[in-house]
């Protein structure tokens, strides 16, 4: 799967390019955005390096890294990102690889692990644009794009105290599973195959 342009009522999610790093460094510069994920905001140079890796794609041919920057159409400015790590799961043992991505990590039991194409998703909107429903709008568009590409299961990992992100997940159709992984609750949406 490739990140293709998408359009929502207010956003133009466009596939990530390395050139987005400078503007995105400003969007993501508030340390409050790191409250639930840890660390500190990345500089433009650090984002350029990260974006170059993401744009180059996963070294695993069964995994696609799809990232979109969110352009707020009315302002013509970037406001955040949505991303999906899409993994083909031909067998349950894919999840046991030590370098497994969010979409590939084990669930509670082999019987409960998603099969088929699985996407681990995430979103972030800069603090200056939060509270306007932009993350929800983008997450819904992301789920729709994934459905259109035959993804069977959508997963997100969210810290229990991150109520805003949980609200976005719920609005996009995901539900908490009760499974904890590294202090995060796994949220899941099974799409019709």
Rosetta silent file (secondary structure, phi, psi, omega in degrees, C-alpha in Angstrom):
SEQUENCE: XXXXXXXXXXXXXXXXXXXXXXXXXXXXXXXXXXXXXXXXXXXXXXXXXXXXXXXXXXXXXXXXXXXXXXXXXXXXXXXXXXXXXXXXXXXXXXXXXXXXXXXXXXXXXXXXXXXXXXXXXXXXXXXXXXXXXXXXXXXXXXXXXXXXXXXXXXXXXXXXXXXXXXXXXXXXXXXXXXXXXXXXXXXXXXXXX
SCORE:     score description
SCORE:     0.000 S_00000001
   1 L     0.000  140.175  176.591    0.000    0.000    0.000 S_00000001
   2 L  -114.775  148.317  174.392    1.204    3.503   -0.791 S_00000001
   3 L   -70.994  114.966  179.980    0.180    6.750    0.871 S_00000001
   4 L  -110.912  154.556  178.050   -2.067    8.387   -1.709 S_00000001
   5 L   -58.804  142.375  179.502   -3.648   11.851   -1.532 S_00000001
   6 L  -132.322  159.776  177.965   -6.940   11.958    0.374 S_00000001
   7 L  -136.679  136.440  173.936   -9.424   14.784    0.883 S_00000001
   8 L  -121.501 -174.743 -178.875  -11.757   15.514    3.804 S_00000001
   9 L   -58.191  -40.909 -174.912  -14.100   18.418    4.483 S_00000001
  10 L  -119.796  -11.766 -172.381  -11.312   20.630    5.861 S_00000001
  11 E  -118.495  148.833  167.817   -8.074   18.736    5.298 S_00000001
  12 E  -116.106   88.681  174.037   -5.894   17.704    2.417 S_00000001
  13 E   -69.428  121.023 -178.549   -3.879   14.785    3.810 S_00000001
  14 E  -119.350  145.943 -179.740   -0.926   14.508    1.436 S_00000001
  15 E   -55.282  138.337 -179.259    1.778   11.840    1.341 S_00000001
  16 L   -58.997  139.014  170.884    4.776   12.715    3.473 S_00000001
  17 L  -130.638  154.327  179.347    7.841   14.215    1.764 S_00000001
  18 H   -57.707  -34.898 -177.921   11.192   15.076    3.325 S_00000001
  19 H   -62.607  -16.810  179.013   10.538   18.724    2.436 S_00000001
  20 H   -73.947  -12.206 -172.367    7.689   18.807    4.987 S_00000001
  21 H   -58.449  -43.573 -176.064   10.190   18.584    7.873 S_00000001
  22 H   -62.543  -50.280  179.512   10.797   22.306    8.318 S_00000001
  23 H   -66.273  -39.476 -178.962    7.120   23.257    8.569 S_00000001
  24 H   -68.088  -28.998  176.609    6.290   20.164   10.638 S_00000001
  25 H   -60.332  -37.518  175.952    9.055   20.974   13.138 S_00000001
  26 H   -69.780  -42.092  179.813    7.096   24.119   13.980 S_00000001
  27 H   -61.017  -38.944 -174.215    3.780   22.261   14.139 S_00000001
  28 L   -99.174   16.683 -171.980    5.259   19.655   16.497 S_00000001
  29 L   -78.070  -14.807 -177.497    7.429   22.019   18.555 S_00000001
  30 L   -75.238  120.665  178.454    5.263   22.134   21.697 S_00000001
  31 H   -57.354  -23.077  178.307    6.738   19.858   24.420 S_00000001
  32 H   -60.178  -26.560  178.161    3.156   19.140   25.559 S_00000001
  33 H   -66.101  -18.788 -178.879    2.817   16.876   22.504 S_00000001
  34 H   -93.695    2.337 -176.903    5.402   14.558   24.103 S_00000001
  35 L   -53.084  -44.335 -174.450    3.449   14.168   27.360 S_00000001
  36 L   -96.768  -16.528 -178.339    2.153   10.704   26.464 S_00000001
  37 L  -108.785  -11.795  179.799    4.932    9.456   24.180 S_00000001
  38 L    82.911  175.251  178.267    7.959   10.789   26.026 S_00000001
  39 L    79.803 -162.233  179.466   11.027   12.516   24.675 S_00000001
  40 L  -132.263  161.285  178.349   11.268   16.032   23.355 S_00000001
  41 L   -59.175  145.069  179.083   10.159   17.669   20.103 S_00000001
  42 L   -83.515  146.053  174.460   12.356   16.901   17.112 S_00000001
  43 L   -75.623  169.292  176.793   14.281   19.606   15.315 S_00000001
  44 H   -59.696  -40.001  179.164   13.810   20.189   11.588 S_00000001
  45 H   -64.471  -42.165  178.653   17.086   18.310   10.936 S_00000001
  46 H   -65.656  -39.992  177.227   15.945   15.340   13.030 S_00000001
  47 H   -65.594  -38.254  177.183   12.588   15.300   11.261 S_00000001
  48 H   -58.451  -44.539  178.518   14.335   15.410    7.868 S_00000001
  49 H   -62.815  -46.398  179.747   16.297   12.284    8.826 S_00000001
  50 H   -62.601  -46.283 -178.650   13.183   10.557   10.152 S_00000001
  51 H   -64.516  -35.518  177.310   11.082   11.547    7.142 S_00000001
  52 H   -61.072  -41.933  177.819   13.798   10.320    4.762 S_00000001
  53 H   -64.778  -44.257 -179.045   13.616    6.884    6.434 S_00000001
  54 H   -64.808  -43.748 -179.891    9.828    6.847    6.323 S_00000001
  55 H   -65.197  -35.080  178.499    9.662    7.949    2.691 S_00000001
  56 H   -64.115  -28.913  176.565   12.243    5.305    1.725 S_00000001
  57 L    94.910  165.632 -178.674    9.856    2.694    3.094 S_00000001
  58 L   -67.895  141.475  174.676   10.105   -0.400    5.206 S_00000001
  59 L   -72.752  -15.140  178.288   12.917   -2.840    4.455 S_00000001
  60 L   -86.416  119.424 -177.645   10.366   -5.624    4.990 S_00000001
  61 L   -66.011  -13.106  179.064    8.502   -6.242    1.709 S_00000001
  62 L   -94.395    3.249 -177.212    5.414   -7.298    3.694 S_00000001
  63 E  -126.815  132.832  175.707    5.227   -3.956    5.545 S_00000001
  64 E  -116.593  135.345  173.976    4.282   -0.526    4.176 S_00000001
  65 E  -101.971  115.804 -178.098    4.877    2.738    6.005 S_00000001
  66 E  -119.731  117.010  179.699    2.194    5.229    5.017 S_00000001
  67 E  -130.504  135.035  176.395    2.345    8.748    6.437 S_00000001
  68 E  -120.596  137.971  167.240    0.316   11.781    5.462 S_00000001
  69 E   -89.232  148.153 -176.100    0.834   15.363    6.574 S_00000001
  70 E  -102.434  111.448  177.425   -2.416   17.190    7.204 S_00000001
  71 E   -96.057  119.299  176.735   -2.816   20.428    5.295 S_00000001
  72 E   -76.593  108.158 -170.012   -5.592   22.606    6.696 S_00000001
  73 L   -56.870  -44.212 -176.106   -7.124   23.813    3.449 S_00000001
  74 L   -62.643  -28.829 -178.009   -8.548   27.126    4.754 S_00000001
  75 L  -106.571  -14.241 -178.128   -5.134   28.228    6.029 S_00000001
  76 L    66.066   25.289 -177.087   -2.881   26.418    3.569 S_00000001
  77 E  -122.645  153.482  174.209   -0.730   25.220    6.480 S_00000001
  78 E   -74.921  145.276 -175.295    0.309   21.864    7.829 S_00000001
  79 E  -131.466  -10.268 -179.456   -1.387   20.939   11.075 S_00000001
  80 E   167.570 -162.185  179.291   -0.324   17.362   11.912 S_00000001
  81 E  -143.616  158.009  162.665    0.074   13.840   10.599 S_00000001
  82 E  -129.613  149.495 -179.918   -1.666   10.498   10.373 S_00000001
  83 E  -148.217  155.738  177.863    0.217    7.327    9.731 S_00000001
  84 E  -140.374  132.370  168.877   -0.320    3.638    9.216 S_00000001
  85 E  -101.170  110.499 -173.600    2.084    0.732    9.354 S_00000001
  86 E  -104.259  123.871 -176.464    0.394   -1.801    7.096 S_00000001
  87 E  -125.636  133.594  171.883    1.485   -5.426    7.405 S_00000001
  88 E   -79.928  130.715 -177.812    0.485   -8.494    5.463 S_00000001
  89 E  -117.748   80.473 -178.880   -0.062  -11.318    7.950 S_00000001
  90 L   -69.361  -20.492  179.772    0.117  -14.577    6.041 S_00000001
  91 L  -155.485  158.324 -175.663    0.562  -16.490    9.295 S_00000001
  92 H   -62.692  -26.482 -174.391    0.384  -15.879   13.038 S_00000001
  93 H   -69.299  -12.958  176.834    4.163  -16.245   13.483 S_00000001
  94 H   -55.235  -36.649 -176.108    4.783  -12.853   11.826 S_00000001
  95 H   -68.176  -18.749 -177.206    3.927  -11.291   15.195 S_00000001
  96 H   -84.846   -5.167  178.288    6.734  -13.088   16.970 S_00000001
  97 L   -63.955  135.648 -176.572    9.523  -11.321   15.065 S_00000001
  98 L   -62.700  -25.650 -179.586   11.533   -9.162   17.499 S_00000001
  99 L   -93.541   18.781 -176.184   11.385   -6.126   15.175 S_00000001
 100 L   -55.565  138.707  177.674    7.578   -6.369   14.892 S_00000001
 101 L   -83.652  176.118  178.503    5.783   -3.085   14.282 S_00000001
 102 L   -52.796  -42.587 -177.716    2.639   -1.934   16.100 S_00000001
 103 L   -69.925  -18.329 -173.717    0.519   -3.693   13.490 S_00000001
 104 L  -106.086  -11.275 -173.981    2.474   -6.906   13.907 S_00000001
 105 L   -65.112  152.476 -178.505    2.919   -7.262   17.681 S_00000001
 106 L   -64.092  146.694  170.743    1.262  -10.193   19.448 S_00000001
 107 L   -94.866 -161.571 -174.377   -2.182   -9.835   20.948 S_00000001
 108 L   -62.060  -46.387 -179.616   -3.379  -11.834   23.978 S_00000001
 109 L  -139.928  163.767  177.743   -3.396  -15.239   22.281 S_00000001
 110 H   -58.493  -38.690 -178.110   -2.641  -16.644   18.845 S_00000001
 111 H   -63.833  -28.054 -178.057   -6.390  -17.155   18.346 S_00000001
 112 H   -92.676   -8.086 -179.336   -7.040  -13.446   18.956 S_00000001
 113 L   -67.623  137.389  178.379   -4.264  -12.127   16.716 S_00000001
 114 L   -67.192  143.925  176.813   -5.565  -10.414   13.620 S_00000001
 115 L  -114.391  165.599 -177.417   -4.988  -12.231   10.357 S_00000001
 116 E    81.357 -154.525 -178.353   -4.796  -10.815    6.848 S_00000001
 117 E   -84.110  127.242 -175.186   -3.701   -7.236    6.304 S_00000001
 118 E  -122.892  141.248  177.709   -3.326   -5.297    9.562 S_00000001
 119 E  -125.459  125.891  169.236   -2.646   -1.575   10.059 S_00000001
 120 E   -92.628  125.794 -173.097   -1.241    0.054   13.168 S_00000001
 121 E  -118.631  157.512  177.000   -2.343    3.692   13.106 S_00000001
 122 E  -154.470  160.620  179.966   -1.400    6.931   14.852 S_00000001
 123 E  -150.222  155.084  172.880   -2.220   10.631   14.604 S_00000001
 124 E  -154.072  137.862  174.866   -1.006   13.936   15.940 S_00000001
 125 E  -125.617  134.846  179.104   -2.284   17.484   15.530 S_00000001
 126 L   -55.468  146.854 -174.127   -0.252   20.477   16.653 S_00000001
 127 H   -57.968  -32.355 -179.928   -1.452   22.020   19.909 S_00000001
 128 H   -68.526  -13.897 -178.900   -2.488   25.259   18.191 S_00000001
 129 H  -116.149    2.888 -178.704   -5.042   23.365   16.075 S_00000001
 130 L   -72.079  160.914  177.610   -6.325   20.885   18.667 S_00000001
 131 L    81.836   11.047 -178.248   -9.902   20.840   19.893 S_00000001
 132 L  -115.415    5.680  179.584  -11.376   21.434   16.427 S_00000001
 133 L    80.876   10.246 -177.456  -12.034   17.818   15.419 S_00000001
 134 H   -68.546  -40.633  178.792   -9.153   17.732   12.924 S_00000001
 135 H   -64.339  -40.640  178.226   -7.593   14.545   14.328 S_00000001
 136 H   -63.004  -45.627  179.331  -10.977   12.823   14.238 S_00000001
 137 H   -59.712  -43.288 -179.370  -11.575   13.944   10.659 S_00000001
 138 H   -69.956  -41.444 -179.664   -8.123   12.713    9.626 S_00000001
 139 H   -65.129  -39.369  176.944   -8.405    9.400   11.505 S_00000001
 140 H   -63.552  -41.593  177.921  -11.764    8.654    9.898 S_00000001
 141 H   -64.304  -39.765  178.258  -10.291    9.385    6.460 S_00000001
 142 H   -61.232  -48.145  179.135   -7.331    7.142    7.267 S_00000001
 143 H   -60.102  -41.209  177.901   -9.603    4.256    8.279 S_00000001
 144 H   -61.813  -42.587  178.282  -11.612    4.775    5.082 S_00000001
 145 H   -64.840  -40.799  179.015   -8.459    4.676    2.945 S_00000001
 146 H   -64.299  -42.506  177.275   -7.274    1.529    4.720 S_00000001
 147 H   -58.509  -43.853 -179.488  -10.654   -0.135    4.187 S_00000001
 148 H   -64.291  -19.120  178.560  -10.421    0.748    0.492 S_00000001
 149 L  -102.240   14.138  173.755   -7.065   -1.027    0.318 S_00000001
 150 L    81.273   14.887  176.220   -8.359   -4.252    1.840 S_00000001
 151 L   -65.955  135.593 -177.293   -7.013   -3.835    5.365 S_00000001
 152 L   -94.627  -32.796 -175.502   -8.826   -6.284    7.654 S_00000001
 153 E  -137.544  134.578  176.298   -7.829   -4.978   11.099 S_00000001
 154 E  -114.251  129.744 -179.689   -6.909   -1.500   12.364 S_00000001
 155 E  -123.767  147.211  171.242   -4.995   -1.198   15.639 S_00000001
 156 E  -140.648  148.616  175.584   -3.911    1.768   17.740 S_00000001
 157 E  -115.961  124.484 -172.759   -2.018    1.879   21.023 S_00000001
 158 E  -134.227  133.802  175.528   -3.079    4.658   23.387 S_00000001
 159 E   -62.216  138.983 -177.820   -1.988    5.576   26.913 S_00000001
 160 L   -55.430  -33.258 -177.973   -4.897    5.158   29.372 S_00000001
 161 L   -84.764   -3.409 -177.181   -4.713    8.831   30.451 S_00000001
 162 L   -89.007   76.256 -174.127   -4.721   10.162   26.877 S_00000001
 163 H   -64.280  -35.341 -179.992   -8.452   10.871   26.738 S_00000001
 164 H   -65.156  -43.934  179.342   -8.287   13.046   23.612 S_00000001
 165 H   -67.724  -36.292  176.245   -6.579   10.322   21.589 S_00000001
 166 H   -62.776  -38.941  178.317   -9.031    7.728   22.935 S_00000001
 167 H   -65.252  -37.849  176.678  -11.904    9.946   21.759 S_00000001
 168 H   -63.865  -47.476  179.865  -10.348   10.132   18.287 S_00000001
 169 H   -58.400  -47.025 -179.742   -9.957    6.341   18.162 S_00000001
 170 H   -60.859  -43.970 -179.891  -13.551    5.813   19.268 S_00000001
 171 H   -65.081  -27.050  178.411  -14.844    8.311   16.678 S_00000001
 172 L   -86.000   -0.336  175.564  -12.880    6.473   13.978 S_00000001
 173 L   102.460   -2.420  179.688  -14.608    3.213   14.955 S_00000001
 174 L   -82.144  155.634  178.101  -11.940    1.601   17.133 S_00000001
 175 E  -133.120  147.020  178.946  -12.736    0.103   20.540 S_00000001
 176 E   -68.669  140.540 -179.562  -10.436   -0.670   23.480 S_00000001
 177 E   -94.505  -17.589 -174.173   -9.527   -4.329   23.790 S_00000001
 178 E    88.999   -8.435  178.669   -8.376   -4.253   27.408 S_00000001
 179 E   -81.544  131.806  176.350   -4.957   -5.508   26.308 S_00000001
 180 E  -104.919  138.489  175.614   -1.987   -3.535   27.643 S_00000001
 181 E  -140.419  116.658 -178.064    1.326   -3.343   25.809 S_00000001
 182 L    51.738   40.674  177.420    4.142   -1.184   27.212 S_00000001
 183 L    79.085    6.996  179.943    1.586    0.757   29.257 S_00000001
 184 E  -114.662  144.156  175.807   -0.698    1.419   26.285 S_00000001
 185 E   -85.256  134.126  175.375   -4.171    0.045   25.657 S_00000001
 186 E   -83.670  126.364  174.275   -4.648   -1.659   22.302 S_00000001
 187 E  -105.743  146.841 -172.718   -7.650   -0.328   20.391 S_00000001
 188 E  -143.995  144.181  171.721   -9.029   -2.386   17.506 S_00000001
 189 E  -135.217  122.419  174.612  -11.404   -2.177   14.577 S_00000001
 190 E   -95.125  122.355 -179.458  -12.174   -5.233   12.444 S_00000001
 191 L   -94.460  147.932  178.312  -13.168   -4.237    8.935 S_00000001
 192 L   -61.868  133.908 -179.241  -15.399   -6.385    6.778 S_00000001
 193 L   -92.328    0.000    0.000  -13.331   -8.571    4.486 S_00000001
